[in-house]
PDB file of C-alpha atoms and ligand atoms in Angstrom:
ATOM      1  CA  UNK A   1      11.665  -1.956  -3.035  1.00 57.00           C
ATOM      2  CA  UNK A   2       8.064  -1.290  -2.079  1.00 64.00           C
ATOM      3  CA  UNK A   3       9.072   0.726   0.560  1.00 65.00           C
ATOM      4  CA  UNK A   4      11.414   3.124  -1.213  1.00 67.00           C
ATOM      5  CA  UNK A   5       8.506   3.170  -3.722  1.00 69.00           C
ATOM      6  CA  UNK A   6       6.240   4.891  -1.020  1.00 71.00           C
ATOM      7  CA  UNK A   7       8.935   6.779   0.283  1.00 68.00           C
ATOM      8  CA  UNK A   8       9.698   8.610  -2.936  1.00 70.00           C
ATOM      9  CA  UNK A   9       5.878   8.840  -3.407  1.00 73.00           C
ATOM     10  CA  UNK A  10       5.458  10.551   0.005  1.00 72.00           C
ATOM     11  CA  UNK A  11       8.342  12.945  -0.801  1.00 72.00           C
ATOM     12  CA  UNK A  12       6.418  13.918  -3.398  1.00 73.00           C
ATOM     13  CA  UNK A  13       3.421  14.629  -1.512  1.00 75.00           C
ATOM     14  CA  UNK A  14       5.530  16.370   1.174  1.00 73.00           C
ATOM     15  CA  UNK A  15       6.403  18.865  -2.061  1.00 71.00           C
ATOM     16  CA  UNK A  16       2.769  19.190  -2.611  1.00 71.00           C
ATOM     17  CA  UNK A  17       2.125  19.931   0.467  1.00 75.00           C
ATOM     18  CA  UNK A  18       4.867  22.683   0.687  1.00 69.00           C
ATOM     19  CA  UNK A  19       3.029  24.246  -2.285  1.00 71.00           C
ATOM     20  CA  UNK A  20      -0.531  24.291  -0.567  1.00 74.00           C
ATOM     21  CA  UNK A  21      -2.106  21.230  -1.905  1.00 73.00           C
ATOM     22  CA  UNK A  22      -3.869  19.365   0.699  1.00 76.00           C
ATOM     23  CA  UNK A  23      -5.617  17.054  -1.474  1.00 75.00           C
ATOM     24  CA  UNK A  24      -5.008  15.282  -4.448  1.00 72.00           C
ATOM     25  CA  UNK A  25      -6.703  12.653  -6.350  1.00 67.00           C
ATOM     26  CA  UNK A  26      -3.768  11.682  -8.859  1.00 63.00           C
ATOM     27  CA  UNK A  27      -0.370  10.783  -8.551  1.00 67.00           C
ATOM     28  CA  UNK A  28       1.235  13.562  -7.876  1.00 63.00           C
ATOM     29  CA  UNK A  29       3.934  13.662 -10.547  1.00 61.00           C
ATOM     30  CA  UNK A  30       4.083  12.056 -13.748  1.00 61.00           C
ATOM     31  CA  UNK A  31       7.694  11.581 -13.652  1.00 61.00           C
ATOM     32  CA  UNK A  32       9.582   8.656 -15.270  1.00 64.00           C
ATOM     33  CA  UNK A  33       9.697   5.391 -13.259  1.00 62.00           C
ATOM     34  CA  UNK A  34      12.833   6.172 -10.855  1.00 60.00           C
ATOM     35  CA  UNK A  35      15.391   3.834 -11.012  1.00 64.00           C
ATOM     36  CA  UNK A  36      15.027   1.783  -7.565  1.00 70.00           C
ATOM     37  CA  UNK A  37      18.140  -0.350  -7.752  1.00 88.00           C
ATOM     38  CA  UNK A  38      20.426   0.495  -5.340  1.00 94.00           C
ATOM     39  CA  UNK A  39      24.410   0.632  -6.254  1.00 96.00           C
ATOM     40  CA  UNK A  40      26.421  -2.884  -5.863  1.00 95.00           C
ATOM     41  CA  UNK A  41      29.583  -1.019  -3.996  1.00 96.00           C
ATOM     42  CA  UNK A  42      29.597   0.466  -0.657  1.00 97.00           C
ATOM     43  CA  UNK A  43      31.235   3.498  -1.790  1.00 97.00           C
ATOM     44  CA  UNK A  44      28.438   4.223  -3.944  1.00 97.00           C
ATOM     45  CA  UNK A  45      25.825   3.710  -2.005  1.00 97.00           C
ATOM     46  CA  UNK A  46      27.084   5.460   1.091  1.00 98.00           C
ATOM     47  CA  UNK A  47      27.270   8.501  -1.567  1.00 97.00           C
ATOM     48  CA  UNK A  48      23.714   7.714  -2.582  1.00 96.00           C
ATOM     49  CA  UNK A  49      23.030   7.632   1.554  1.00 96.00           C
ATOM     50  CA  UNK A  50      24.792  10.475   1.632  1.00 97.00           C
ATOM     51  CA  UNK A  51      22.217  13.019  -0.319  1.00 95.00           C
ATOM     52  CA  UNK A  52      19.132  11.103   1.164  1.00 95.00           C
ATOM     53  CA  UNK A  53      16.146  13.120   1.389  1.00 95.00           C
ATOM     54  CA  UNK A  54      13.526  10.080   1.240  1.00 94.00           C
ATOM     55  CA  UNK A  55      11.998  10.707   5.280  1.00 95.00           C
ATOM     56  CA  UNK A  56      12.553  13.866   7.414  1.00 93.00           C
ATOM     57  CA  UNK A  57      15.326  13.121   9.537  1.00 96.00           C
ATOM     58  CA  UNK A  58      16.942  14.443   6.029  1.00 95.00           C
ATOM     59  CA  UNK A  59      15.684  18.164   6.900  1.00 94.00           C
ATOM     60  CA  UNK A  60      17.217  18.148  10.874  1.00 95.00           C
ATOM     61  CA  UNK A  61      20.343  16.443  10.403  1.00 97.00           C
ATOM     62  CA  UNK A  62      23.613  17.386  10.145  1.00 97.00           C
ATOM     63  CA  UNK A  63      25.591  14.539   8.501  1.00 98.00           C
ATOM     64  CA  UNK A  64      24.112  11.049   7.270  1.00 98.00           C
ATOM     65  CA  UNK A  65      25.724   8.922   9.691  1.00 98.00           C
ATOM     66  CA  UNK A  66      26.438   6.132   6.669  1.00 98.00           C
ATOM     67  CA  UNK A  67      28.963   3.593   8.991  1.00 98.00           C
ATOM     68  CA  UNK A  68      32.455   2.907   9.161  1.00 98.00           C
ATOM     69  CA  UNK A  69      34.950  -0.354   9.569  1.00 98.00           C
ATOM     70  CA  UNK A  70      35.884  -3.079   7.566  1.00 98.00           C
ATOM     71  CA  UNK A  71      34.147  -3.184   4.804  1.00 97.00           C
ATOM     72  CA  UNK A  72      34.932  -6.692   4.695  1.00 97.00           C
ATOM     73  CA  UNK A  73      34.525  -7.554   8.056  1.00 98.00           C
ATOM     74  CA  UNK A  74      33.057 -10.685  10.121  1.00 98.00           C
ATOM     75  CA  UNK A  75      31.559  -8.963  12.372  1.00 98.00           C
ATOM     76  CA  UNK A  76      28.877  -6.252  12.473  1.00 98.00           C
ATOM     77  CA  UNK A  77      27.028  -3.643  15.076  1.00 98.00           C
ATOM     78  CA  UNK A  78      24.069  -2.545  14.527  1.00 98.00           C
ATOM     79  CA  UNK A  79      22.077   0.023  16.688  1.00 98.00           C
ATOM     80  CA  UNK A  80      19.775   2.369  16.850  1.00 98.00           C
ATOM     81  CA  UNK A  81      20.121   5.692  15.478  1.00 98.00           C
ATOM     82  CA  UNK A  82      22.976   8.478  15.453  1.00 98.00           C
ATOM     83  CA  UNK A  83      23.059  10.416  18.806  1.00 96.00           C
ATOM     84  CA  UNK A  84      23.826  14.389  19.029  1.00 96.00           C
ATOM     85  CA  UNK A  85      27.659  13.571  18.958  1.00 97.00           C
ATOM     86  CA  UNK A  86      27.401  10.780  16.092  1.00 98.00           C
ATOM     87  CA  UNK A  87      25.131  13.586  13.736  1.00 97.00           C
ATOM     88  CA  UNK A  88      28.145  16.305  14.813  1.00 97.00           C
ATOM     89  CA  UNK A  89      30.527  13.822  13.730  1.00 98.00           C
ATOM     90  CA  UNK A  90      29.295  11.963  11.085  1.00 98.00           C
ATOM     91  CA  UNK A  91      30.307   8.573  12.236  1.00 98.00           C
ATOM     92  CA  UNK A  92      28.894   5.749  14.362  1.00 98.00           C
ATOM     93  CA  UNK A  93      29.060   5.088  18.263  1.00 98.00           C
ATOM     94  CA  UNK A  94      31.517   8.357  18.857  1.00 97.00           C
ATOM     95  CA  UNK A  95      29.253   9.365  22.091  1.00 94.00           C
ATOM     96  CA  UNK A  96      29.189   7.866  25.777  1.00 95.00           C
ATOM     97  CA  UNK A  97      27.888   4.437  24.519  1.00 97.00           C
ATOM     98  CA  UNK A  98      30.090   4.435  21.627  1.00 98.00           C
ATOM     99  CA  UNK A  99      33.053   4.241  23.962  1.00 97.00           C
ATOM    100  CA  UNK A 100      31.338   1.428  26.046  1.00 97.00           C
ATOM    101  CA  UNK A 101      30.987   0.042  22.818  1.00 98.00           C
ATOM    102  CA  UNK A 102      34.734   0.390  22.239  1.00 98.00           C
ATOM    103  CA  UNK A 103      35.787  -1.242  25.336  1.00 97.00           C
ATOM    104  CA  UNK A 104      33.425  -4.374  25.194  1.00 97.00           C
ATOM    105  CA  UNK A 105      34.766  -5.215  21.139  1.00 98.00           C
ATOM    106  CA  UNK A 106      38.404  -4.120  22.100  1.00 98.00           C
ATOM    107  CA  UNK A 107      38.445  -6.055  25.954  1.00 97.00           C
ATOM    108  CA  UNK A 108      36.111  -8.593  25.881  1.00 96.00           C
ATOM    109  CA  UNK A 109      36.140  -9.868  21.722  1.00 97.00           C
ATOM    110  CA  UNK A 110      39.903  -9.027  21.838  1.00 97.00           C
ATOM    111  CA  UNK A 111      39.183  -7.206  17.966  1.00 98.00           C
ATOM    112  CA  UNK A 112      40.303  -3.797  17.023  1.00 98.00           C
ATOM    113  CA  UNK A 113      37.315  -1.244  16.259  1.00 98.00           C
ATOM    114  CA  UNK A 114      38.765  -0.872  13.382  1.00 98.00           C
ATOM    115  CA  UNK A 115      38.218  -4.674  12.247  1.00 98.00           C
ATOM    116  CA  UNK A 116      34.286  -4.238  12.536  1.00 98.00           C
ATOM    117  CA  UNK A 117      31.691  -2.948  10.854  1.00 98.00           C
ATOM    118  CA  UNK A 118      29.258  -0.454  13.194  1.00 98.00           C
ATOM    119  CA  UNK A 119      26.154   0.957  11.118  1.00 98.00           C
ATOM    120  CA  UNK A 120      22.394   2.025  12.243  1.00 98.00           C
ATOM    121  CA  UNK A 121      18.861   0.928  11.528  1.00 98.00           C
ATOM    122  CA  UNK A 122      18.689   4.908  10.365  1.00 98.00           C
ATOM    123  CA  UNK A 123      21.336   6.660   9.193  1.00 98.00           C
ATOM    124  CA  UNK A 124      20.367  10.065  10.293  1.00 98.00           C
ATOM    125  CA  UNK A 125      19.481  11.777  14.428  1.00 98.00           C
ATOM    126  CA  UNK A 126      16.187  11.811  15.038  1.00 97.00           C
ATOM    127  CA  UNK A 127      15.628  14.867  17.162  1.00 91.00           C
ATOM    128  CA  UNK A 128      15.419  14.830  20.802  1.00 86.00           C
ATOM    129  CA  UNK A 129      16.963  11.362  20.325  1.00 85.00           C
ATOM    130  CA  UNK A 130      13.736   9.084  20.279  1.00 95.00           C
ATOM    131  CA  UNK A 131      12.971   6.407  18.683  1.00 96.00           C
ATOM    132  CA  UNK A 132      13.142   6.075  15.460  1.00 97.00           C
ATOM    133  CA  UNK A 133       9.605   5.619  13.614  1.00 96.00           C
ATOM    134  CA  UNK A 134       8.522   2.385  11.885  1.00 96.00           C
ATOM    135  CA  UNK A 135       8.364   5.032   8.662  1.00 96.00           C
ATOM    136  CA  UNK A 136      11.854   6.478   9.451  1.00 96.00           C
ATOM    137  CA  UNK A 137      12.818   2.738  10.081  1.00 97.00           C
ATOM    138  CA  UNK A 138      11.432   1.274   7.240  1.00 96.00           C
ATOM    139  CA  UNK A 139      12.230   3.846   4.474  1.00 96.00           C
ATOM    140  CA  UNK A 140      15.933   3.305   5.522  1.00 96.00           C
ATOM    141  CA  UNK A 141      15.910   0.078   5.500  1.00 97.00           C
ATOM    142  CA  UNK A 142      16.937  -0.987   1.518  1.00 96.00           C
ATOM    143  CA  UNK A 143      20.738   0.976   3.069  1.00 97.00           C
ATOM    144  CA  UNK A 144      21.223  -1.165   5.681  1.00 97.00           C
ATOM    145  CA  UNK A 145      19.915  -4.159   3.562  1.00 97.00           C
ATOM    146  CA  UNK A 146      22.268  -3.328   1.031  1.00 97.00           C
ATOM    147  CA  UNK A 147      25.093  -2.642   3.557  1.00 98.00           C
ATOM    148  CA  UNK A 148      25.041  -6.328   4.898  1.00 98.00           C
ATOM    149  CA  UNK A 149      24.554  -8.169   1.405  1.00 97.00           C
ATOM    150  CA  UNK A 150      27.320  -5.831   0.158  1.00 98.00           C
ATOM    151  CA  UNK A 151      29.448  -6.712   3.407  1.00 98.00           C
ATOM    152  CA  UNK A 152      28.790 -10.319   4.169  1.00 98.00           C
ATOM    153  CA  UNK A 153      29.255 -10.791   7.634  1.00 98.00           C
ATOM    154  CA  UNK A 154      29.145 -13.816   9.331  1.00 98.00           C
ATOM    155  CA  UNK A 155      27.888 -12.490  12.564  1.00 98.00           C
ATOM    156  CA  UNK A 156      25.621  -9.763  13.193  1.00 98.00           C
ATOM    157  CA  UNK A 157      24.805  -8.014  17.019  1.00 98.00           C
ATOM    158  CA  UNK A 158      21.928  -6.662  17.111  1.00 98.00           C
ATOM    159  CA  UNK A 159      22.658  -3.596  20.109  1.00 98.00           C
ATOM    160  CA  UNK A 160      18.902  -2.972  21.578  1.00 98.00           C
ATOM    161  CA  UNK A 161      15.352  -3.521  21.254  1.00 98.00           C
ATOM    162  CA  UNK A 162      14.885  -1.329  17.861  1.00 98.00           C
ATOM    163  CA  UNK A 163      18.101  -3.322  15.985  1.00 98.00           C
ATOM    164  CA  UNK A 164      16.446  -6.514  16.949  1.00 98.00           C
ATOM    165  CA  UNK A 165      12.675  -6.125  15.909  1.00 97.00           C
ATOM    166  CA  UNK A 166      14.057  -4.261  12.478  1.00 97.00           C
ATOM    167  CA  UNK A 167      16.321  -7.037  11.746  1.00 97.00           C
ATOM    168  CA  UNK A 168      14.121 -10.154  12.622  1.00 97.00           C
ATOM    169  CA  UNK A 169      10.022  -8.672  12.250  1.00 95.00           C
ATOM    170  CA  UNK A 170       9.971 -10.148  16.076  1.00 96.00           C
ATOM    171  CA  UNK A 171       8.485  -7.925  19.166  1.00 95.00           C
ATOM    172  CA  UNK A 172       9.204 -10.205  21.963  1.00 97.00           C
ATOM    173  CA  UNK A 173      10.992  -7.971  24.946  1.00 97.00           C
ATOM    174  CA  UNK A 174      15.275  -7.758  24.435  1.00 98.00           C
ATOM    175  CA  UNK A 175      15.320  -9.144  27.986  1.00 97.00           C
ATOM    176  CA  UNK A 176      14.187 -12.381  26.816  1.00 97.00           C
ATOM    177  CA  UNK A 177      15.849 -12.649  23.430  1.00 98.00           C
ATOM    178  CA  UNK A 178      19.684 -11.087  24.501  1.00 98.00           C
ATOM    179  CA  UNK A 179      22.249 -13.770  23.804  1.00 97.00           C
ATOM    180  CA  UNK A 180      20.387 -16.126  21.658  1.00 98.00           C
ATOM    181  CA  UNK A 181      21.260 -17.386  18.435  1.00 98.00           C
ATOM    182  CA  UNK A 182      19.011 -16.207  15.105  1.00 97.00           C
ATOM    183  CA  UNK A 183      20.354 -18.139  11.874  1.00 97.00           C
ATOM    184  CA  UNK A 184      19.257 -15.678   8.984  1.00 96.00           C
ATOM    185  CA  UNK A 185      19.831 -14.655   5.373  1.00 95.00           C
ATOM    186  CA  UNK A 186      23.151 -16.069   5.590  1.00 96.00           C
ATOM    187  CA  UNK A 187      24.141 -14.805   9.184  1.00 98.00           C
ATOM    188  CA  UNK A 188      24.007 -15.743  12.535  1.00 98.00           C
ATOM    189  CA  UNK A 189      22.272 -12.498  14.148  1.00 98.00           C
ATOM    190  CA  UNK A 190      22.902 -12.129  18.143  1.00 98.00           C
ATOM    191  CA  UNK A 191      20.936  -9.728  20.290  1.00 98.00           C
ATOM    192  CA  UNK A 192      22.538  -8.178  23.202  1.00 98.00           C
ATOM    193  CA  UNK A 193      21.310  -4.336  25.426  1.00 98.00           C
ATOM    194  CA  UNK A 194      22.229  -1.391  23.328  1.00 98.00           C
ATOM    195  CA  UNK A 195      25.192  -0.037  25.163  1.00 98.00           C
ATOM    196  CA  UNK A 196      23.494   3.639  26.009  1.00 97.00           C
ATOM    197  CA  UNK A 197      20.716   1.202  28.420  1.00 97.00           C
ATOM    198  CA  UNK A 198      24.446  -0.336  29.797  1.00 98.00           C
ATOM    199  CA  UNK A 199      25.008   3.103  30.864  1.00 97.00           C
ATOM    200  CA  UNK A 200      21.711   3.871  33.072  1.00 97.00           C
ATOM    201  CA  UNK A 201      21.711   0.362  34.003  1.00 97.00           C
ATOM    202  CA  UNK A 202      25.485  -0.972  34.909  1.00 97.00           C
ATOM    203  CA  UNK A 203      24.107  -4.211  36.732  1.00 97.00           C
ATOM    204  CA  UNK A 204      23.301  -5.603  33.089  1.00 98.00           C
ATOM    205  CA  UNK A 205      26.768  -5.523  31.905  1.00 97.00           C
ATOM    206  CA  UNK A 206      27.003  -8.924  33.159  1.00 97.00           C
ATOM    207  CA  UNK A 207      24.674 -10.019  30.406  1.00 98.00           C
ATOM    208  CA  UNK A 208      26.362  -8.471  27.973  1.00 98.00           C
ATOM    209  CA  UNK A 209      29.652  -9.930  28.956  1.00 97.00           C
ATOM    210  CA  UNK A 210      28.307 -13.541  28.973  1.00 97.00           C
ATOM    211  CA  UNK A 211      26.795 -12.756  25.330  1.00 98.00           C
ATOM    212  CA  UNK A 212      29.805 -11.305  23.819  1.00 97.00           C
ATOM    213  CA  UNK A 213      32.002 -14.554  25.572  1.00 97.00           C
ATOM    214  CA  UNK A 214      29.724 -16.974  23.638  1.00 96.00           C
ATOM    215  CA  UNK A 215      30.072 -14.222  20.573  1.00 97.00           C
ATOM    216  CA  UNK A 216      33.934 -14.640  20.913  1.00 96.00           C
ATOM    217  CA  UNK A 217      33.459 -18.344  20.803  1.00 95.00           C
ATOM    218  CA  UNK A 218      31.215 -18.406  17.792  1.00 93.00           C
ATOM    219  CA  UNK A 219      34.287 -16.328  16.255  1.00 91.00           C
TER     220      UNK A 219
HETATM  221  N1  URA B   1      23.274   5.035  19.658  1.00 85.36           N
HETATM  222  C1  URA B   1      23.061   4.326  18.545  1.00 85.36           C
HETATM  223  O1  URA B   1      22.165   3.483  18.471  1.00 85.36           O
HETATM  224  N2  URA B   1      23.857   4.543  17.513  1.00 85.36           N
HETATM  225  C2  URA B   1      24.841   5.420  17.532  1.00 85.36           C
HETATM  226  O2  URA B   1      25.531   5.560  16.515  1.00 85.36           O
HETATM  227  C3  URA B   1      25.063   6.133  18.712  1.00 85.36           C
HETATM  228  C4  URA B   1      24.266   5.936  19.764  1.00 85.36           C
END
């Protein structure tokens, strides 16, 4: 809450700012106290996602990259950030890891895509496809909290270094946290490598398989 609170607040700054202010000793605009709850059904709040302008990823993208699946599903991905192909597209994982991702739910979980959920820490591309920024990451954070209270899932992967230290508040390297067990806010939440570090690094597969075999167990 506190953090959408200082996103809208910067927003309005950012206006300021467009209108030659460069200091100000007030708040900005007197307007009434925004209403900060989010909406209680996916469909509403990936409209709400939808016509985000709270951080600047808003002003480069093309589509909000909201996340697609079951809406009622068991199992959940979360990475990074949309790629060029996934802001093109509009949906999650569509790319070169998206199809690794494919392949390791589909032939190692033995689960349709289709029967998972696959969302982002951020919803829209950053440019140049860096990281995303703790601001970035932390302004769009009430979506994807609202996402997983509104989806329930019992088990949560955590694809990469970024998922992992948004999700849990921990640093520690993904090298020495990838397949353990995290019991949290009413999920079991499983680190593994982000599938696009699979790609320039094929000799770590082998991890990943032996996490998503103890995943299928879990199951
Ligand atoms: N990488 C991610 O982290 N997410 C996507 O949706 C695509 C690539």
């Amino acid at each position: 809450m506190k953090n959408l609170k200082n996103a809208l607040l910067l927003k309005q700054l950012y206006r300021l700012k467009q209108l030659g202010y460069s200091y100000t000793s007030v708040v900005p605009f007197q307007e009434e106290e925004p209403d900060l709850t989010l909406p209680n059904t996916l469909e509403k709040l990936q409209k709400q996602a939808l016509e985000c302008h709270l951080c600047l990823l808003s002003k480069s993208r093309t589509h909000v990259v909201f996340g697609e699946g079951d809406l009622n599903a068991d199992l959940m991905f979360i990475g990074e950030a949309p790629g060029a192909t996934e802001d093109r597209l509009g949906k999650p994982f569509v790319g070169r890891s998206g199809e690794l991702l494919t392949k390791m739910i589909e032939n190692v979980l033995h689960v349709k895509r289709e029967e998972v959920y696959i969302t982002n820490i951020v919803k829209c591309r950053p440019t140049d496809n860096r990281e995303p920024s703790p601001t970035e990451a932390h302004t769009c954070q009430p979506y994807l909290l609202k996402q997983i209270e509104l989806i329930s899932p019992k088990i949560i992967i955590a694809l990469g270094a970024t998922a992992y230290h948004y999700l849990t508040g921990d640093e520690t390297n993904i090298s020495k946290v990838r397949g353990t067990i995290h019991k949290q806010n009413g999920y079991t939440l499983i680190p593994t490598y982000h599938p696009s570090y699979l790609l320039r690094n094929p000799s770590a597969k082998k991890d990943v398989f032996e996490d998503l075999k103890m995943i299928k167990e879990l199951m």
